[in-house]
Amino acid sequence: MDWKSELNECISRLAPDKVVYLTDSNVVRYLDIPEAIVVPAGEPSKSIAGLETVWQGLMRAGATRHSLLVNIGGGVVTDLGGFAAGTYKRGVRHINVPTTLLAMADAAIGGKTGIDYCGLKNEIGVFKMPERVIIDASWLDTLPQELLRDGLAEVVKTTMLGSAAMYDVLLDLPERLDADSLRGATEFSARFKEKVVAEDPTEQGLRRILNLGHTAGHAFESLAARCGHPVSHGEAVAHGLLVTLILSSRFAGMDPAAAGTYASRLLRRHYSPLPAGALDEEKLLELMARDKKNARYGEVSFVLLRAIGQPIREAVVIDKASLCETLRQYRSIMS
């Protein structure tokens, strides 16, 4: 069943008094929805201004607490739309139709919504579960290489957590990505995340493993934006995964060769080096210390792996000196 047919079935079952659509300036050309709320494509739309655009669109449409918001787009649209749905009139129902690899594998699933604030990723948000996530892999055929690479990082992250065999498949991906080569790993990623979220919907325990690579990744992403050379979320997470693998070899007993294998066969093959401004050690440490996933302010915690497919469920606090040494190792490997 294609996404349109499945969406129509969901709408019929939910019987809302009104359906309002949210999308972005890239995806809207594939849709025949004349009155959709359209935000500019890209991370800047995950902002207070972007949130107000959605709220105002809902108000203009006459949406009530019995209405339905349908978010059709990538992770920015599903994050933003989910947050708007969770806060408009204290909560309206919503459906996510992810159109990017990143959203299909991660962002659209699990009910974590939010916007960026004061230069920090997803600093303000709510848990708001969608009524349905409608995944149609045919959207992957519309994506340019940069968006496939953006989503690949989240797929790699999930296979690192849940399947050494699937991770080995990704190590042999062709340099030019395509939908067919990514389909199996994407489906695995979506199922794995759904299973984890079902056990821990509000991130009180197990779900924290899904932050693998994100502590350093969010810091790289935020600092790159500050220095005027922004990188995508997926690219930043891809580099954050290398930091995590180095830490895992030092503090979790992982084979030290894993970091080099990942760097040579995935990171350098599919991603560019980070801009120099995103590698300032002191600024990275400051951003990591402010990450919302830390249990205590200033204590930087990471999800680590004993081996591929064997995550440590409890986050590990890493001291500043070890982080500095790890960042130096990261730069050495990347150079």
PDB file of N, CA and C in Angstrom, residues 190-248:
ATOM      1  N   ALA A 190      14.035   1.062  11.649  1.00  0.00           N
ATOM      2  CA  ALA A 190      12.693   1.465  12.093  1.00  0.00           C
ATOM      3  C   ALA A 190      12.122   0.458  13.086  1.00  0.00           C
ATOM      4  N   ARG A 191      12.258  -0.837  12.798  1.00  0.00           N
ATOM      5  CA  ARG A 191      11.724  -1.870  13.703  1.00  0.00           C
ATOM      6  C   ARG A 191      12.460  -1.857  15.038  1.00  0.00           C
ATOM      7  N   PHE A 192      13.783  -1.692  14.994  1.00  0.00           N
ATOM      8  CA  PHE A 192      14.562  -1.676  16.228  1.00  0.00           C
ATOM      9  C   PHE A 192      14.148  -0.505  17.111  1.00  0.00           C
ATOM     10  N   LYS A 193      13.999   0.679  16.507  1.00  0.00           N
ATOM     11  CA  LYS A 193      13.617   1.837  17.320  1.00  0.00           C
ATOM     12  C   LYS A 193      12.217   1.665  17.884  1.00  0.00           C
ATOM     13  N   GLU A 194      11.293   1.154  17.083  1.00  0.00           N
ATOM     14  CA  GLU A 194       9.937   0.934  17.584  1.00  0.00           C
ATOM     15  C   GLU A 194       9.932  -0.004  18.788  1.00  0.00           C
ATOM     16  N   LYS A 195      10.749  -1.033  18.739  1.00  0.00           N
ATOM     17  CA  LYS A 195      10.829  -1.993  19.840  1.00  0.00           C
ATOM     18  C   LYS A 195      11.379  -1.335  21.099  1.00  0.00           C
ATOM     19  N   VAL A 196      12.437  -0.538  20.956  1.00  0.00           N
ATOM     20  CA  VAL A 196      13.032   0.139  22.109  1.00  0.00           C
ATOM     21  C   VAL A 196      12.050   1.141  22.706  1.00  0.00           C
ATOM     22  N   VAL A 197      11.388   1.906  21.844  1.00  0.00           N
ATOM     23  CA  VAL A 197      10.442   2.921  22.321  1.00  0.00           C
ATOM     24  C   VAL A 197       9.260   2.268  23.030  1.00  0.00           C
ATOM     25  N   ALA A 198       8.798   1.130  22.531  1.00  0.00           N
ATOM     26  CA  ALA A 198       7.681   0.444  23.177  1.00  0.00           C
ATOM     27  C   ALA A 198       8.031   0.048  24.602  1.00  0.00           C
ATOM     28  N   GLU A 199       9.301  -0.306  24.843  1.00  0.00           N
ATOM     29  CA  GLU A 199       9.721  -0.687  26.188  1.00  0.00           C
ATOM     30  C   GLU A 199       9.950   0.530  27.079  1.00  0.00           C
ATOM     31  N   ASP A 200      10.376   1.641  26.492  1.00  0.00           N
ATOM     32  CA  ASP A 200      10.752   2.819  27.290  1.00  0.00           C
ATOM     33  C   ASP A 200      10.342   4.088  26.548  1.00  0.00           C
ATOM     34  N   PRO A 201       9.049   4.428  26.529  1.00  0.00           N
ATOM     35  CA  PRO A 201       8.573   5.534  25.688  1.00  0.00           C
ATOM     36  C   PRO A 201       9.086   6.911  26.081  1.00  0.00           C
ATOM     37  N   THR A 202       9.408   7.138  27.350  1.00  0.00           N
ATOM     38  CA  THR A 202       9.812   8.481  27.780  1.00  0.00           C
ATOM     39  C   THR A 202      11.274   8.560  28.205  1.00  0.00           C
ATOM     40  N   GLU A 203      12.085   7.644  27.708  1.00  0.00           N
ATOM     41  CA  GLU A 203      13.541   7.671  27.895  1.00  0.00           C
ATOM     42  C   GLU A 203      13.952   7.682  29.367  1.00  0.00           C
ATOM     43  N   GLN A 204      13.434   6.721  30.117  1.00  0.00           N
ATOM     44  CA  GLN A 204      13.829   6.564  31.512  1.00  0.00           C
ATOM     45  C   GLN A 204      14.929   5.526  31.696  1.00  0.00           C
ATOM     46  N   GLY A 205      15.197   4.749  30.646  1.00  0.00           N
ATOM     47  CA  GLY A 205      16.198   3.695  30.767  1.00  0.00           C
ATOM     48  C   GLY A 205      16.728   3.282  29.418  1.00  0.00           C
ATOM     49  N   LEU A 206      16.209   2.157  28.891  1.00  0.00           N
ATOM     50  CA  LEU A 206      16.745   1.561  27.672  1.00  0.00           C
ATOM     51  C   LEU A 206      16.822   2.537  26.507  1.00  0.00           C
ATOM     52  N   ARG A 207      15.826   3.394  26.347  1.00  0.00           N
ATOM     53  CA  ARG A 207      15.777   4.267  25.169  1.00  0.00           C
ATOM     54  C   ARG A 207      17.002   5.183  25.059  1.00  0.00           C
ATOM     55  N   ARG A 208      17.699   5.380  26.161  1.00  0.00           N
ATOM     56  CA  ARG A 208      18.875   6.247  26.115  1.00  0.00           C
ATOM     57  C   ARG A 208      19.948   5.727  25.171  1.00  0.00           C
ATOM     58  N   ILE A 209      19.943   4.414  24.903  1.00  0.00           N
ATOM     59  CA  ILE A 209      20.963   3.894  23.986  1.00  0.00           C
ATOM     60  C   ILE A 209      20.834   4.501  22.598  1.00  0.00           C
ATOM     61  N   LEU A 210      19.641   4.986  22.246  1.00  0.00           N
ATOM     62  CA  LEU A 210      19.437   5.577  20.926  1.00  0.00           C
ATOM     63  C   LEU A 210      20.191   6.891  20.760  1.00  0.00           C
ATOM     64  N   ASN A 211      20.777   7.398  21.841  1.00  0.00           N
ATOM     65  CA  ASN A 211      21.594   8.616  21.757  1.00  0.00           C
ATOM     66  C   ASN A 211      23.040   8.312  21.351  1.00  0.00           C
ATOM     67  N   LEU A 212      23.333   7.078  20.981  1.00  0.00           N
ATOM     68  CA  LEU A 212      24.686   6.714  20.554  1.00  0.00           C
ATOM     69  C   LEU A 212      25.193   7.706  19.493  1.00  0.00           C
ATOM     70  N   GLY A 213      26.359   8.285  19.743  1.00  0.00           N
ATOM     71  CA  GLY A 213      26.960   9.210  18.791  1.00  0.00           C
ATOM     72  C   GLY A 213      26.452  10.627  18.852  1.00  0.00           C
ATOM     73  N   HIS A 214      25.395  10.863  19.630  1.00  0.00           N
ATOM     74  CA  HIS A 214      24.750  12.174  19.589  1.00  0.00           C
ATOM     75  C   HIS A 214      25.357  13.197  20.546  1.00  0.00           C
ATOM     76  N   THR A 215      26.026  12.774  21.600  1.00  0.00           N
ATOM     77  CA  THR A 215      26.611  13.759  22.515  1.00  0.00           C
ATOM     78  C   THR A 215      27.668  14.583  21.782  1.00  0.00           C
ATOM     79  N   ALA A 216      28.619  13.912  21.157  1.00  0.00           N
ATOM     80  CA  ALA A 216      29.604  14.636  20.352  1.00  0.00           C
ATOM     81  C   ALA A 216      28.979  15.170  19.073  1.00  0.00           C
ATOM     82  N   GLY A 217      28.063  14.406  18.481  1.00  0.00           N
ATOM     83  CA  GLY A 217      27.443  14.833  17.229  1.00  0.00           C
ATOM     84  C   GLY A 217      26.703  16.141  17.348  1.00  0.00           C
ATOM     85  N   HIS A 218      25.897  16.298  18.396  1.00  0.00           N
ATOM     86  CA  HIS A 218      25.182  17.563  18.587  1.00  0.00           C
ATOM     87  C   HIS A 218      26.156  18.712  18.826  1.00  0.00           C
ATOM     88  N   ALA A 219      27.243  18.450  19.539  1.00  0.00           N
ATOM     89  CA  ALA A 219      28.239  19.502  19.768  1.00  0.00           C
ATOM     90  C   ALA A 219      28.896  19.924  18.455  1.00  0.00           C
ATOM     91  N   PHE A 220      29.271  18.956  17.618  1.00  0.00           N
ATOM     92  CA  PHE A 220      29.834  19.272  16.303  1.00  0.00           C
ATOM     93  C   PHE A 220      28.842  20.105  15.479  1.00  0.00           C
ATOM     94  N   GLU A 221      27.583  19.677  15.480  1.00  0.00           N
ATOM     95  CA  GLU A 221      26.559  20.352  14.681  1.00  0.00           C
ATOM     96  C   GLU A 221      26.340  21.791  15.145  1.00  0.00           C
ATOM     97  N   SER A 222      26.216  21.970  16.459  1.00  0.00           N
ATOM     98  CA  SER A 222      25.977  23.316  16.999  1.00  0.00           C
ATOM     99  C   SER A 222      27.166  24.233  16.754  1.00  0.00           C
ATOM    100  N   LEU A 223      28.381  23.728  16.942  1.00  0.00           N
ATOM    101  CA  LEU A 223      29.565  24.568  16.776  1.00  0.00           C
ATOM    102  C   LEU A 223      29.789  24.919  15.307  1.00  0.00           C
ATOM    103  N   ALA A 224      29.535  23.976  14.407  1.00  0.00           N
ATOM    104  CA  ALA A 224      29.666  24.269  12.979  1.00  0.00           C
ATOM    105  C   ALA A 224      28.704  25.382  12.563  1.00  0.00           C
ATOM    106  N   ALA A 225      27.475  25.338  13.092  1.00  0.00           N
ATOM    107  CA  ALA A 225      26.507  26.390  12.771  1.00  0.00           C
ATOM    108  C   ALA A 225      26.965  27.734  13.316  1.00  0.00           C
ATOM    109  N   ARG A 226      27.509  27.736  14.520  1.00  0.00           N
ATOM    110  CA  ARG A 226      27.979  28.986  15.124  1.00  0.00           C
ATOM    111  C   ARG A 226      29.105  29.622  14.314  1.00  0.00           C
ATOM    112  N   CYS A 227      29.970  28.785  13.745  1.00  0.00           N
ATOM    113  CA  CYS A 227      31.117  29.343  13.029  1.00  0.00           C
ATOM    114  C   CYS A 227      30.796  29.639  11.572  1.00  0.00           C
ATOM    115  N   GLY A 228      29.539  29.496  11.184  1.00  0.00           N
ATOM    116  CA  GLY A 228      29.127  29.890   9.842  1.00  0.00           C
ATOM    117  C   GLY A 228      29.349  28.839   8.775  1.00  0.00           C
ATOM    118  N   HIS A 229      29.635  27.607   9.173  1.00  0.00           N
ATOM    119  CA  HIS A 229      29.834  26.517   8.214  1.00  0.00           C
ATOM    120  C   HIS A 229      28.981  25.324   8.637  1.00  0.00           C
ATOM    121  N   PRO A 230      27.654  25.453   8.564  1.00  0.00           N
ATOM    122  CA  PRO A 230      26.774  24.410   9.106  1.00  0.00           C
ATOM    123  C   PRO A 230      26.937  23.078   8.401  1.00  0.00           C
ATOM    124  N   VAL A 231      26.757  22.013   9.167  1.00  0.00           N
ATOM    125  CA  VAL A 231      26.730  20.657   8.628  1.00  0.00           C
ATOM    126  C   VAL A 231      25.389  20.035   8.992  1.00  0.00           C
ATOM    127  N   SER A 232      24.997  19.020   8.257  1.00  0.00           N
ATOM    128  CA  SER A 232      23.716  18.372   8.530  1.00  0.00           C
ATOM    129  C   SER A 232      23.792  17.580   9.825  1.00  0.00           C
ATOM    130  N   HIS A 233      22.619  17.264  10.357  1.00  0.00           N
ATOM    131  CA  HIS A 233      22.552  16.455  11.578  1.00  0.00           C
ATOM    132  C   HIS A 233      23.228  15.102  11.374  1.00  0.00           C
ATOM    133  N   GLY A 234      22.928  14.455  10.243  1.00  0.00           N
ATOM    134  CA  GLY A 234      23.503  13.151  10.002  1.00  0.00           C
ATOM    135  C   GLY A 234      25.014  13.182   9.883  1.00  0.00           C
ATOM    136  N   GLU A 235      25.536  14.190   9.196  1.00  0.00           N
ATOM    137  CA  GLU A 235      26.983  14.305   9.062  1.00  0.00           C
ATOM    138  C   GLU A 235      27.636  14.489  10.427  1.00  0.00           C
ATOM    139  N   ALA A 236      27.037  15.324  11.272  1.00  0.00           N
ATOM    140  CA  ALA A 236      27.586  15.540  12.610  1.00  0.00           C
ATOM    141  C   ALA A 236      27.539  14.257  13.436  1.00  0.00           C
ATOM    142  N   VAL A 237      26.435  13.525  13.354  1.00  0.00           N
ATOM    143  CA  VAL A 237      26.325  12.263  14.101  1.00  0.00           C
ATOM    144  C   VAL A 237      27.334  11.239  13.580  1.00  0.00           C
ATOM    145  N   ALA A 238      27.557  11.221  12.268  1.00  0.00           N
ATOM    146  CA  ALA A 238      28.549  10.297  11.707  1.00  0.00           C
ATOM    147  C   ALA A 238      29.918  10.532  12.332  1.00  0.00           C
ATOM    148  N   HIS A 239      30.293  11.793  12.512  1.00  0.00           N
ATOM    149  CA  HIS A 239      31.565  12.100  13.170  1.00  0.00           C
ATOM    150  C   HIS A 239      31.482  11.806  14.670  1.00  0.00           C
ATOM    151  N   GLY A 240      30.318  12.038  15.262  1.00  0.00           N
ATOM    152  CA  GLY A 240      30.149  11.718  16.678  1.00  0.00           C
ATOM    153  C   GLY A 240      30.283  10.238  16.964  1.00  0.00           C
ATOM    154  N   LEU A 241      29.896   9.403  16.009  1.00  0.00           N
ATOM    155  CA  LEU A 241      30.041   7.954  16.193  1.00  0.00           C
ATOM    156  C   LEU A 241      31.510   7.552  16.285  1.00  0.00           C
ATOM    157  N   LEU A 242      32.376   8.229  15.544  1.00  0.00           N
ATOM    158  CA  LEU A 242      33.803   7.919  15.661  1.00  0.00           C
ATOM    159  C   LEU A 242      34.310   8.252  17.060  1.00  0.00           C
ATOM    160  N   VAL A 243      33.903   9.392  17.604  1.00  0.00           N
ATOM    161  CA  VAL A 243      34.278   9.744  18.971  1.00  0.00           C
ATOM    162  C   VAL A 243      33.802   8.664  19.943  1.00  0.00           C
ATOM    163  N   THR A 244      32.578   8.192  19.738  1.00  0.00           N
ATOM    164  CA  THR A 244      32.013   7.166  20.621  1.00  0.00           C
ATOM    165  C   THR A 244      32.800   5.857  20.533  1.00  0.00           C
ATOM    166  N   LEU A 245      33.200   5.477  19.334  1.00  0.00           N
ATOM    167  CA  LEU A 245      33.960   4.233  19.182  1.00  0.00           C
ATOM    168  C   LEU A 245      35.326   4.328  19.864  1.00  0.00           C
ATOM    169  N   ILE A 246      35.955   5.486  19.790  1.00  0.00           N
ATOM    170  CA  ILE A 246      37.238   5.680  20.485  1.00  0.00           C
ATOM    171  C   ILE A 246      37.028   5.550  21.995  1.00  0.00           C
ATOM    172  N   LEU A 247      35.995   6.223  22.510  1.00  0.00           N
ATOM    173  CA  LEU A 247      35.698   6.128  23.940  1.00  0.00           C
ATOM    174  C   LEU A 247      35.352   4.698  24.340  1.00  0.00           C
ATOM    175  N   SER A 248      34.627   3.989  23.477  1.00  0.00           N
ATOM    176  CA  SER A 248      34.234   2.611  23.795  1.00  0.00           C
ATOM    177  C   SER A 248      35.448   1.702  23.909  1.00  0.00           C
TER     178      SER A 248
END
